PDB file of N, CA and C in Angstrom:
ATOM      1  N   MET A 594     -24.241  -2.890  -0.082  1.00  0.00           N
ATOM      2  CA  MET A 594     -22.834  -3.303  -0.223  1.00  0.00           C
ATOM      3  C   MET A 594     -21.979  -2.590   0.840  1.00  0.00           C
ATOM      4  N   MET A 595     -21.215  -3.375   1.584  1.00  0.00           N
ATOM      5  CA  MET A 595     -20.360  -2.782   2.611  1.00  0.00           C
ATOM      6  C   MET A 595     -19.084  -2.230   1.982  1.00  0.00           C
ATOM      7  N   ARG A 596     -18.741  -1.029   2.351  1.00  0.00           N
ATOM      8  CA  ARG A 596     -17.514  -0.417   1.834  1.00  0.00           C
ATOM      9  C   ARG A 596     -16.303  -0.884   2.629  1.00  0.00           C
ATOM     10  N   TRP A 597     -15.160  -0.804   2.013  1.00  0.00           N
ATOM     11  CA  TRP A 597     -13.897  -1.126   2.676  1.00  0.00           C
ATOM     12  C   TRP A 597     -13.376   0.130   3.368  1.00  0.00           C
ATOM     13  N   THR A 598     -12.665  -0.056   4.469  1.00  0.00           N
ATOM     14  CA  THR A 598     -12.047   1.041   5.202  1.00  0.00           C
ATOM     15  C   THR A 598     -10.543   0.946   5.015  1.00  0.00           C
ATOM     16  N   ILE A 599      -9.911   2.076   4.767  1.00  0.00           N
ATOM     17  CA  ILE A 599      -8.458   2.116   4.606  1.00  0.00           C
ATOM     18  C   ILE A 599      -7.866   2.729   5.870  1.00  0.00           C
ATOM     19  N   ILE A 600      -6.916   2.028   6.483  1.00  0.00           N
ATOM     20  CA  ILE A 600      -6.216   2.576   7.647  1.00  0.00           C
ATOM     21  C   ILE A 600      -4.711   2.464   7.412  1.00  0.00           C
ATOM     22  N   PHE A 601      -3.959   3.291   8.122  1.00  0.00           N
ATOM     23  CA  PHE A 601      -2.505   3.262   7.994  1.00  0.00           C
ATOM     24  C   PHE A 601      -1.908   2.505   9.167  1.00  0.00           C
ATOM     25  N   TYR A 602      -0.809   1.811   8.908  1.00  0.00           N
ATOM     26  CA  TYR A 602      -0.091   1.056   9.935  1.00  0.00           C
ATOM     27  C   TYR A 602       0.242   1.955  11.125  1.00  0.00           C
ATOM     28  N   ASN A 603       0.709   3.178  10.827  1.00  0.00           N
ATOM     29  CA  ASN A 603       0.970   4.170  11.877  1.00  0.00           C
ATOM     30  C   ASN A 603       1.018   5.568  11.246  1.00  0.00           C
ATOM     31  N   ASP A 604       1.213   6.590  12.073  1.00  0.00           N
ATOM     32  CA  ASP A 604       1.238   7.970  11.578  1.00  0.00           C
ATOM     33  C   ASP A 604       2.386   8.210  10.605  1.00  0.00           C
ATOM     34  N   ARG A 605       3.491   7.533  10.831  1.00  0.00           N
ATOM     35  CA  ARG A 605       4.653   7.712   9.958  1.00  0.00           C
ATOM     36  C   ARG A 605       4.331   7.279   8.523  1.00  0.00           C
ATOM     37  N   VAL A 606       3.629   6.159   8.389  1.00  0.00           N
ATOM     38  CA  VAL A 606       3.245   5.682   7.054  1.00  0.00           C
ATOM     39  C   VAL A 606       2.311   6.703   6.384  1.00  0.00           C
ATOM     40  N   ALA A 607       1.370   7.255   7.141  1.00  0.00           N
ATOM     41  CA  ALA A 607       0.466   8.282   6.600  1.00  0.00           C
ATOM     42  C   ALA A 607       1.268   9.501   6.130  1.00  0.00           C
ATOM     43  N   ARG A 608       2.264   9.898   6.928  1.00  0.00           N
ATOM     44  CA  ARG A 608       3.137  11.039   6.549  1.00  0.00           C
ATOM     45  C   ARG A 608       3.924  10.718   5.283  1.00  0.00           C
ATOM     46  N   GLU A 609       4.472   9.486   5.193  1.00  0.00           N
ATOM     47  CA  GLU A 609       5.245   9.095   3.993  1.00  0.00           C
ATOM     48  C   GLU A 609       4.381   9.236   2.741  1.00  0.00           C
ATOM     49  N   ILE A 610       3.133   8.825   2.845  1.00  0.00           N
ATOM     50  CA  ILE A 610       2.225   8.929   1.694  1.00  0.00           C
ATOM     51  C   ILE A 610       2.016  10.399   1.328  1.00  0.00           C
ATOM     52  N   ARG A 611       1.811  11.243   2.332  1.00  0.00           N
ATOM     53  CA  ARG A 611       1.587  12.669   2.068  1.00  0.00           C
ATOM     54  C   ARG A 611       2.839  13.353   1.519  1.00  0.00           C
ATOM     55  N   GLN A 612       4.012  12.724   1.681  1.00  0.00           N
ATOM     56  CA  GLN A 612       5.247  13.315   1.166  1.00  0.00           C
ATOM     57  C   GLN A 612       5.632  12.793  -0.211  1.00  0.00           C
ATOM     58  N   LEU A 613       4.842  11.899  -0.774  1.00  0.00           N
ATOM     59  CA  LEU A 613       5.114  11.426  -2.135  1.00  0.00           C
ATOM     60  C   LEU A 613       4.959  12.606  -3.095  1.00  0.00           C
ATOM     61  N   PRO A 614       5.654  12.566  -4.255  1.00  0.00           N
ATOM     62  CA  PRO A 614       5.427  13.618  -5.259  1.00  0.00           C
ATOM     63  C   PRO A 614       3.929  13.744  -5.549  1.00  0.00           C
ATOM     64  N   LYS A 615       3.475  14.957  -5.791  1.00  0.00           N
ATOM     65  CA  LYS A 615       2.032  15.254  -5.888  1.00  0.00           C
ATOM     66  C   LYS A 615       1.269  14.332  -6.842  1.00  0.00           C
ATOM     67  N   ASN A 616       1.791  14.084  -8.037  1.00  0.00           N
ATOM     68  CA  ASN A 616       1.069  13.249  -9.005  1.00  0.00           C
ATOM     69  C   ASN A 616       0.992  11.793  -8.550  1.00  0.00           C
ATOM     70  N   ILE A 617       2.058  11.296  -7.935  1.00  0.00           N
ATOM     71  CA  ILE A 617       2.051   9.917  -7.431  1.00  0.00           C
ATOM     72  C   ILE A 617       1.057   9.816  -6.267  1.00  0.00           C
ATOM     73  N   GLN A 618       1.064  10.833  -5.414  1.00  0.00           N
ATOM     74  CA  GLN A 618       0.118  10.882  -4.296  1.00  0.00           C
ATOM     75  C   GLN A 618      -1.329  10.882  -4.816  1.00  0.00           C
ATOM     76  N   ALA A 619      -1.594  11.662  -5.848  1.00  0.00           N
ATOM     77  CA  ALA A 619      -2.938  11.721  -6.432  1.00  0.00           C
ATOM     78  C   ALA A 619      -3.331  10.351  -6.997  1.00  0.00           C
ATOM     79  N   ALA A 620      -2.392   9.691  -7.678  1.00  0.00           N
ATOM     80  CA  ALA A 620      -2.662   8.353  -8.229  1.00  0.00           C
ATOM     81  C   ALA A 620      -2.924   7.360  -7.094  1.00  0.00           C
ATOM     82  N   PHE A 621      -2.161   7.474  -6.011  1.00  0.00           N
ATOM     83  CA  PHE A 621      -2.355   6.609  -4.839  1.00  0.00           C
ATOM     84  C   PHE A 621      -3.779   6.768  -4.297  1.00  0.00           C
ATOM     85  N   PHE A 622      -4.211   8.017  -4.111  1.00  0.00           N
ATOM     86  CA  PHE A 622      -5.538   8.248  -3.530  1.00  0.00           C
ATOM     87  C   PHE A 622      -6.671   7.872  -4.495  1.00  0.00           C
ATOM     88  N   ARG A 623      -6.426   7.942  -5.801  1.00  0.00           N
ATOM     89  CA  ARG A 623      -7.429   7.440  -6.761  1.00  0.00           C
ATOM     90  C   ARG A 623      -7.590   5.921  -6.585  1.00  0.00           C
ATOM     91  N   LEU A 624      -6.468   5.214  -6.417  1.00  0.00           N
ATOM     92  CA  LEU A 624      -6.536   3.761  -6.196  1.00  0.00           C
ATOM     93  C   LEU A 624      -7.246   3.453  -4.882  1.00  0.00           C
ATOM     94  N   VAL A 625      -6.927   4.213  -3.834  1.00  0.00           N
ATOM     95  CA  VAL A 625      -7.566   4.036  -2.525  1.00  0.00           C
ATOM     96  C   VAL A 625      -9.087   4.218  -2.653  1.00  0.00           C
ATOM     97  N   ASP A 626      -9.512   5.251  -3.374  1.00  0.00           N
ATOM     98  CA  ASP A 626     -10.951   5.488  -3.543  1.00  0.00           C
ATOM     99  C   ASP A 626     -11.632   4.309  -4.233  1.00  0.00           C
ATOM    100  N   THR A 627     -10.984   3.756  -5.238  1.00  0.00           N
ATOM    101  CA  THR A 627     -11.538   2.596  -5.940  1.00  0.00           C
ATOM    102  C   THR A 627     -11.587   1.384  -5.011  1.00  0.00           C
ATOM    103  N   MET A 628     -10.522   1.180  -4.231  1.00  0.00           N
ATOM    104  CA  MET A 628     -10.467   0.041  -3.312  1.00  0.00           C
ATOM    105  C   MET A 628     -11.549   0.134  -2.236  1.00  0.00           C
ATOM    106  N   LYS A 629     -11.882   1.345  -1.798  1.00  0.00           N
ATOM    107  CA  LYS A 629     -12.945   1.518  -0.796  1.00  0.00           C
ATOM    108  C   LYS A 629     -14.268   0.972  -1.320  1.00  0.00           C
ATOM    109  N   LYS A 630     -14.475   1.090  -2.635  1.00  0.00           N
ATOM    110  CA  LYS A 630     -15.731   0.643  -3.245  1.00  0.00           C
ATOM    111  C   LYS A 630     -15.692  -0.830  -3.648  1.00  0.00           C
ATOM    112  N   THR A 631     -14.552  -1.280  -4.196  1.00  0.00           N
ATOM    113  CA  THR A 631     -14.531  -2.608  -4.824  1.00  0.00           C
ATOM    114  C   THR A 631     -13.697  -3.646  -4.088  1.00  0.00           C
ATOM    115  N   GLY A 632     -12.905  -3.216  -3.102  1.00  0.00           N
ATOM    116  CA  GLY A 632     -12.069  -4.165  -2.376  1.00  0.00           C
ATOM    117  C   GLY A 632     -10.611  -4.063  -2.766  1.00  0.00           C
ATOM    118  N   PRO A 633      -9.771  -4.898  -2.133  1.00  0.00           N
ATOM    119  CA  PRO A 633      -8.323  -4.719  -2.213  1.00  0.00           C
ATOM    120  C   PRO A 633      -7.663  -5.170  -3.510  1.00  0.00           C
ATOM    121  N   ASN A 634      -8.283  -6.066  -4.256  1.00  0.00           N
ATOM    122  CA  ASN A 634      -7.578  -6.615  -5.407  1.00  0.00           C
ATOM    123  C   ASN A 634      -8.097  -6.013  -6.704  1.00  0.00           C
ATOM    124  N   LEU A 635      -7.433  -4.943  -7.168  1.00  0.00           N
ATOM    125  CA  LEU A 635      -7.842  -4.267  -8.404  1.00  0.00           C
ATOM    126  C   LEU A 635      -7.227  -4.930  -9.631  1.00  0.00           C
ATOM    127  N   GLY A 636      -6.216  -5.782  -9.418  1.00  0.00           N
ATOM    128  CA  GLY A 636      -5.544  -6.438 -10.540  1.00  0.00           C
ATOM    129  C   GLY A 636      -4.508  -5.530 -11.194  1.00  0.00           C
ATOM    130  N   LEU A 637      -3.672  -6.147 -12.007  1.00  0.00           N
ATOM    131  CA  LEU A 637      -2.625  -5.401 -12.711  1.00  0.00           C
ATOM    132  C   LEU A 637      -3.277  -4.450 -13.709  1.00  0.00           C
ATOM    133  N   PRO A 638      -2.731  -3.278 -13.959  1.00  0.00           N
ATOM    134  CA  PRO A 638      -1.457  -2.754 -13.438  1.00  0.00           C
ATOM    135  C   PRO A 638      -1.588  -2.014 -12.108  1.00  0.00           C
ATOM    136  N   HIS A 639      -2.792  -1.999 -11.507  1.00  0.00           N
ATOM    137  CA  HIS A 639      -3.029  -1.177 -10.314  1.00  0.00           C
ATOM    138  C   HIS A 639      -2.557  -1.812  -9.013  1.00  0.00           C
ATOM    139  N   THR A 640      -2.857  -3.098  -8.840  1.00  0.00           N
ATOM    140  CA  THR A 640      -2.419  -3.804  -7.638  1.00  0.00           C
ATOM    141  C   THR A 640      -1.892  -5.172  -8.036  1.00  0.00           C
ATOM    142  N   LYS A 641      -1.065  -5.730  -7.168  1.00  0.00           N
ATOM    143  CA  LYS A 641      -0.492  -7.049  -7.431  1.00  0.00           C
ATOM    144  C   LYS A 641      -0.450  -7.826  -6.117  1.00  0.00           C
ATOM    145  N   ALA A 642      -0.924  -9.058  -6.142  1.00  0.00           N
ATOM    146  CA  ALA A 642      -0.824  -9.930  -4.971  1.00  0.00           C
ATOM    147  C   ALA A 642       0.620 -10.405  -4.870  1.00  0.00           C
ATOM    148  N   MET A 643       1.214 -10.240  -3.684  1.00  0.00           N
ATOM    149  CA  MET A 643       2.623 -10.599  -3.479  1.00  0.00           C
ATOM    150  C   MET A 643       2.767 -11.932  -2.730  1.00  0.00           C
ATOM    151  N   GLY A 644       1.643 -12.538  -2.376  1.00  0.00           N
ATOM    152  CA  GLY A 644       1.674 -13.820  -1.674  1.00  0.00           C
ATOM    153  C   GLY A 644       1.470 -13.664  -0.178  1.00  0.00           C
ATOM    154  N   ASN A 645       0.895 -14.670   0.444  1.00  0.00           N
ATOM    155  CA  ASN A 645       0.648 -14.710   1.894  1.00  0.00           C
ATOM    156  C   ASN A 645      -0.170 -13.534   2.415  1.00  0.00           C
ATOM    157  N   GLY A 646      -1.031 -12.973   1.575  1.00  0.00           N
ATOM    158  CA  GLY A 646      -1.891 -11.888   2.037  1.00  0.00           C
ATOM    159  C   GLY A 646      -1.326 -10.484   1.872  1.00  0.00           C
ATOM    160  N   LEU A 647      -0.109 -10.390   1.331  1.00  0.00           N
ATOM    161  CA  LEU A 647       0.506  -9.081   1.097  1.00  0.00           C
ATOM    162  C   LEU A 647       0.186  -8.637  -0.332  1.00  0.00           C
ATOM    163  N   PHE A 648      -0.214  -7.372  -0.467  1.00  0.00           N
ATOM    164  CA  PHE A 648      -0.494  -6.789  -1.780  1.00  0.00           C
ATOM    165  C   PHE A 648       0.381  -5.565  -1.993  1.00  0.00           C
ATOM    166  N   GLU A 649       0.555  -5.217  -3.268  1.00  0.00           N
ATOM    167  CA  GLU A 649       1.326  -4.042  -3.638  1.00  0.00           C
ATOM    168  C   GLU A 649       0.433  -3.129  -4.473  1.00  0.00           C
ATOM    169  N   MET A 650       0.320  -1.879  -4.049  1.00  0.00           N
ATOM    170  CA  MET A 650      -0.383  -0.866  -4.823  1.00  0.00           C
ATOM    171  C   MET A 650       0.663  -0.202  -5.727  1.00  0.00           C
ATOM    172  N   ARG A 651       0.285   0.079  -6.989  1.00  0.00           N
ATOM    173  CA  ARG A 651       1.281   0.483  -7.975  1.00  0.00           C
ATOM    174  C   ARG A 651       0.952   1.803  -8.674  1.00  0.00           C
ATOM    175  N   PRO A 652       0.933   2.911  -7.910  1.00  0.00           N
ATOM    176  CA  PRO A 652       0.679   4.202  -8.585  1.00  0.00           C
ATOM    177  C   PRO A 652       1.879   4.606  -9.447  1.00  0.00           C
ATOM    178  N   LYS A 653       1.593   4.947 -10.704  1.00  0.00           N
ATOM    179  CA  LYS A 653       2.672   5.298 -11.639  1.00  0.00           C
ATOM    180  C   LYS A 653       2.250   6.546 -12.410  1.00  0.00           C
ATOM    181  N   THR A 654       3.157   7.531 -12.468  1.00  0.00           N
ATOM    182  CA  THR A 654       2.873   8.766 -13.201  1.00  0.00           C
ATOM    183  C   THR A 654       4.137   9.199 -13.931  1.00  0.00           C
ATOM    184  N   SER A 655       4.048  10.323 -14.618  1.00  0.00           N
ATOM    185  CA  SER A 655       5.231  10.866 -15.293  1.00  0.00           C
ATOM    186  C   SER A 655       6.309  11.260 -14.278  1.00  0.00           C
ATOM    187  N   GLU A 656       5.897  11.492 -13.008  1.00  0.00           N
ATOM    188  CA  GLU A 656       6.868  11.858 -11.960  1.00  0.00           C
ATOM    189  C   GLU A 656       7.674  10.656 -11.464  1.00  0.00           C
ATOM    190  N   GLY A 657       7.178   9.461 -11.725  1.00  0.00           N
ATOM    191  CA  GLY A 657       7.886   8.276 -11.259  1.00  0.00           C
ATOM    192  C   GLY A 657       6.923   7.180 -10.848  1.00  0.00           C
ATOM    193  N   ILE A 658       7.469   6.201 -10.142  1.00  0.00           N
ATOM    194  CA  ILE A 658       6.708   5.026  -9.737  1.00  0.00           C
ATOM    195  C   ILE A 658       6.698   4.940  -8.220  1.00  0.00           C
ATOM    196  N   GLY A 659       5.507   4.922  -7.666  1.00  0.00           N
ATOM    197  CA  GLY A 659       5.365   4.732  -6.223  1.00  0.00           C
ATOM    198  C   GLY A 659       4.924   3.314  -5.948  1.00  0.00           C
ATOM    199  N   ARG A 660       5.181   2.853  -4.757  1.00  0.00           N
ATOM    200  CA  ARG A 660       4.696   1.545  -4.327  1.00  0.00           C
ATOM    201  C   ARG A 660       4.195   1.684  -2.900  1.00  0.00           C
ATOM    202  N   ALA A 661       3.103   0.998  -2.599  1.00  0.00           N
ATOM    203  CA  ALA A 661       2.608   0.927  -1.232  1.00  0.00           C
ATOM    204  C   ALA A 661       2.179  -0.507  -0.982  1.00  0.00           C
ATOM    205  N   PHE A 662       2.689  -1.086   0.080  1.00  0.00           N
ATOM    206  CA  PHE A 662       2.290  -2.444   0.453  1.00  0.00           C
ATOM    207  C   PHE A 662       1.104  -2.358   1.400  1.00  0.00           C
ATOM    208  N   TYR A 663       0.200  -3.324   1.284  1.00  0.00           N
ATOM    209  CA  TYR A 663      -0.954  -3.353   2.171  1.00  0.00           C
ATOM    210  C   TYR A 663      -1.428  -4.784   2.366  1.00  0.00           C
ATOM    211  N   CYS A 664      -2.258  -4.956   3.383  1.00  0.00           N
ATOM    212  CA  CYS A 664      -2.891  -6.244   3.628  1.00  0.00           C
ATOM    213  C   CYS A 664      -4.323  -5.978   4.064  1.00  0.00           C
ATOM    214  N   THR A 665      -5.109  -7.034   4.168  1.00  0.00           N
ATOM    215  CA  THR A 665      -6.485  -6.882   4.637  1.00  0.00           C
ATOM    216  C   THR A 665      -6.618  -7.551   5.995  1.00  0.00           C
ATOM    217  N   ILE A 666      -7.518  -6.999   6.806  1.00  0.00           N
ATOM    218  CA  ILE A 666      -7.827  -7.627   8.088  1.00  0.00           C
ATOM    219  C   ILE A 666      -9.351  -7.670   8.228  1.00  0.00           C
ATOM    220  N   VAL A 667      -9.827  -8.280   9.296  1.00  0.00           N
ATOM    221  CA  VAL A 667     -11.265  -8.507   9.471  1.00  0.00           C
ATOM    222  C   VAL A 667     -12.089  -7.228   9.330  1.00  0.00           C
ATOM    223  N   ASN A 668     -13.357  -7.411   9.029  1.00  0.00           N
ATOM    224  CA  ASN A 668     -14.324  -6.318   8.879  1.00  0.00           C
ATOM    225  C   ASN A 668     -13.997  -5.385   7.717  1.00  0.00           C
ATOM    226  N   GLN A 669     -13.499  -5.976   6.638  1.00  0.00           N
ATOM    227  CA  GLN A 669     -13.240  -5.235   5.403  1.00  0.00           C
ATOM    228  C   GLN A 669     -12.373  -4.005   5.612  1.00  0.00           C
ATOM    229  N   ARG A 670     -11.256  -4.218   6.310  1.00  0.00           N
ATOM    230  CA  ARG A 670     -10.287  -3.137   6.495  1.00  0.00           C
ATOM    231  C   ARG A 670      -9.013  -3.459   5.716  1.00  0.00           C
ATOM    232  N   ILE A 671      -8.471  -2.434   5.085  1.00  0.00           N
ATOM    233  CA  ILE A 671      -7.210  -2.523   4.349  1.00  0.00           C
ATOM    234  C   ILE A 671      -6.194  -1.690   5.115  1.00  0.00           C
ATOM    235  N   VAL A 672      -5.048  -2.290   5.437  1.00  0.00           N
ATOM    236  CA  VAL A 672      -4.010  -1.588   6.195  1.00  0.00           C
ATOM    237  C   VAL A 672      -2.849  -1.267   5.256  1.00  0.00           C
ATOM    238  N   ILE A 673      -2.563   0.030   5.088  1.00  0.00           N
ATOM    239  CA  ILE A 673      -1.396   0.458   4.309  1.00  0.00           C
ATOM    240  C   ILE A 673      -0.191   0.302   5.234  1.00  0.00           C
ATOM    241  N   LEU A 674       0.738  -0.581   4.855  1.00  0.00           N
ATOM    242  CA  LEU A 674       1.844  -0.970   5.732  1.00  0.00           C
ATOM    243  C   LEU A 674       3.109  -0.140   5.516  1.00  0.00           C
ATOM    244  N   HIS A 675       3.370   0.243   4.256  1.00  0.00           N
ATOM    245  CA  HIS A 675       4.667   0.841   3.933  1.00  0.00           C
ATOM    246  C   HIS A 675       4.594   1.402   2.519  1.00  0.00           C
ATOM    247  N   SER A 676       5.292   2.506   2.273  1.00  0.00           N
ATOM    248  CA  SER A 676       5.342   3.036   0.904  1.00  0.00           C
ATOM    249  C   SER A 676       6.749   3.529   0.594  1.00  0.00           C
ATOM    250  N   PHE A 677       7.049   3.603  -0.687  1.00  0.00           N
ATOM    251  CA  PHE A 677       8.352   4.109  -1.121  1.00  0.00           C
ATOM    252  C   PHE A 677       8.282   4.464  -2.597  1.00  0.00           C
ATOM    253  N   ILE A 678       9.288   5.201  -3.065  1.00  0.00           N
ATOM    254  CA  ILE A 678       9.428   5.514  -4.486  1.00  0.00           C
ATOM    255  C   ILE A 678      10.349   4.461  -5.080  1.00  0.00           C
ATOM    256  N   LYS A 679       9.885   3.866  -6.148  1.00  0.00           N
ATOM    257  CA  LYS A 679      10.642   2.780  -6.780  1.00  0.00           C
ATOM    258  C   LYS A 679      11.689   3.371  -7.722  1.00  0.00           C
ATOM    259  N   LYS A 680      12.937   2.967  -7.530  1.00  0.00           N
ATOM    260  CA  LYS A 680      14.030   3.517  -8.341  1.00  0.00           C
ATOM    261  C   LYS A 680      14.704   2.449  -9.209  1.00  0.00           C
ATOM    262  N   THR A 681      14.373   1.185  -8.976  1.00  0.00           N
ATOM    263  CA  THR A 681      14.975   0.095  -9.744  1.00  0.00           C
ATOM    264  C   THR A 681      13.855  -0.761 -10.344  1.00  0.00           C
ATOM    265  N   GLN A 682      14.209  -1.627 -11.278  1.00  0.00           N
ATOM    266  CA  GLN A 682      13.235  -2.490 -11.939  1.00  0.00           C
ATOM    267  C   GLN A 682      12.534  -3.407 -10.935  1.00  0.00           C
ATOM    268  N   LYS A 683      13.318  -3.974 -10.034  1.00  0.00           N
ATOM    269  CA  LYS A 683      12.788  -4.927  -9.071  1.00  0.00           C
ATOM    270  C   LYS A 683      12.539  -4.228  -7.731  1.00  0.00           C
ATOM    271  N   THR A 684      11.482  -4.633  -7.042  1.00  0.00           N
ATOM    272  CA  THR A 684      11.209  -4.074  -5.711  1.00  0.00           C
ATOM    273  C   THR A 684      12.300  -4.545  -4.751  1.00  0.00           C
ATOM    274  N   PRO A 685      12.994  -3.607  -4.083  1.00  0.00           N
ATOM    275  CA  PRO A 685      14.062  -4.007  -3.154  1.00  0.00           C
ATOM    276  C   PRO A 685      13.543  -4.931  -2.043  1.00  0.00           C
ATOM    277  N   LYS A 686      14.318  -5.968  -1.746  1.00  0.00           N
ATOM    278  CA  LYS A 686      13.939  -6.965  -0.744  1.00  0.00           C
ATOM    279  C   LYS A 686      13.668  -6.319   0.615  1.00  0.00           C
ATOM    280  N   ARG A 687      14.487  -5.335   1.013  1.00  0.00           N
ATOM    281  CA  ARG A 687      14.304  -4.731   2.348  1.00  0.00           C
ATOM    282  C   ARG A 687      12.970  -4.016   2.453  1.00  0.00           C
ATOM    283  N   GLU A 688      12.474  -3.440   1.349  1.00  0.00           N
ATOM    284  CA  GLU A 688      11.168  -2.764   1.364  1.00  0.00           C
ATOM    285  C   GLU A 688      10.054  -3.791   1.586  1.00  0.00           C
ATOM    286  N   ARG A 689      10.153  -4.901   0.869  1.00  0.00           N
ATOM    287  CA  ARG A 689       9.154  -5.968   0.995  1.00  0.00           C
ATOM    288  C   ARG A 689       9.223  -6.617   2.386  1.00  0.00           C
ATOM    289  N   ASP A 690      10.451  -6.819   2.881  1.00  0.00           N
ATOM    290  CA  ASP A 690      10.638  -7.419   4.218  1.00  0.00           C
ATOM    291  C   ASP A 690       9.992  -6.552   5.303  1.00  0.00           C
ATOM    292  N   LYS A 691      10.176  -5.229   5.192  1.00  0.00           N
ATOM    293  CA  LYS A 691       9.585  -4.304   6.170  1.00  0.00           C
ATOM    294  C   LYS A 691       8.062  -4.451   6.165  1.00  0.00           C
ATOM    295  N   ALA A 692       7.471  -4.515   4.978  1.00  0.00           N
ATOM    296  CA  ALA A 692       6.017  -4.657   4.860  1.00  0.00           C
ATOM    297  C   ALA A 692       5.557  -5.997   5.438  1.00  0.00           C
ATOM    298  N   GLN A 693       6.320  -7.056   5.178  1.00  0.00           N
ATOM    299  CA  GLN A 693       5.937  -8.377   5.701  1.00  0.00           C
ATOM    300  C   GLN A 693       6.012  -8.418   7.226  1.00  0.00           C
ATOM    301  N   ARG A 694       7.032  -7.776   7.812  1.00  0.00           N
ATOM    302  CA  ARG A 694       7.134  -7.708   9.280  1.00  0.00           C
ATOM    303  C   ARG A 694       5.922  -6.982   9.862  1.00  0.00           C
ATOM    304  N   ARG A 695       5.584  -5.866   9.250  1.00  0.00           N
ATOM    305  CA  ARG A 695       4.451  -5.080   9.739  1.00  0.00           C
ATOM    306  C   ARG A 695       3.136  -5.850   9.578  1.00  0.00           C
ATOM    307  N   MET A 696       2.995  -6.587   8.471  1.00  0.00           N
ATOM    308  CA  MET A 696       1.783  -7.359   8.255  1.00  0.00           C
ATOM    309  C   MET A 696       1.627  -8.416   9.345  1.00  0.00           C
ATOM    310  N   LYS A 697       2.721  -9.077   9.713  1.00  0.00           N
ATOM    311  CA  LYS A 697       2.673 -10.082  10.792  1.00  0.00           C
ATOM    312  C   LYS A 697       2.183  -9.436  12.080  1.00  0.00           C
ATOM    313  N   GLU A 698       2.716  -8.262  12.406  1.00  0.00           N
ATOM    314  CA  GLU A 698       2.274  -7.545  13.611  1.00  0.00           C
ATOM    315  C   GLU A 698       0.780  -7.259  13.567  1.00  0.00           C
ATOM    316  N   VAL A 699       0.329  -6.718  12.443  1.00  0.00           N
ATOM    317  CA  VAL A 699      -1.083  -6.351  12.286  1.00  0.00           C
ATOM    318  C   VAL A 699      -1.979  -7.586  12.442  1.00  0.00           C
ATOM    319  N   LYS A 700      -1.588  -8.679  11.810  1.00  0.00           N
ATOM    320  CA  LYS A 700      -2.411  -9.899  11.829  1.00  0.00           C
ATOM    321  C   LYS A 700      -2.410 -10.544  13.223  1.00  0.00           C
ATOM    322  N   ASN A 701      -1.355 -10.314  14.018  1.00  0.00           N
ATOM    323  CA  ASN A 701      -1.268 -10.912  15.351  1.00  0.00           C
ATOM    324  C   ASN A 701      -1.875 -10.052  16.438  1.00  0.00           C
ATOM    325  N   ARG A 702      -2.284  -8.820  16.117  1.00  0.00           N
ATOM    326  CA  ARG A 702      -2.872  -7.920  17.125  1.00  0.00           C
ATOM    327  C   ARG A 702      -4.218  -8.420  17.586  1.00  0.00           C
TER     328      ARG A 702
END
């Protein structure tokens, strides 16, 4: 069985992940470890398909709710596009728009 590879859109995205509150960061990396073995779609409550190839990772702890958008590209690679701490019920449009812009770039490379 071929494993999936996780890569970051850029160094800034990797830094943002490392700056998440510790428990949210730990939950994020637990999801990443599972995705490396089983692929990008873990299903709710862990991941959610957002349409057009964009997915949302949903680490949630007592410290709060984190979100990370990602997409898949050839050769079983998952690209983490953007992350943020969720403060409202609905995911802010600008956060999703940023991830969609980055996904277009990644897919067109």
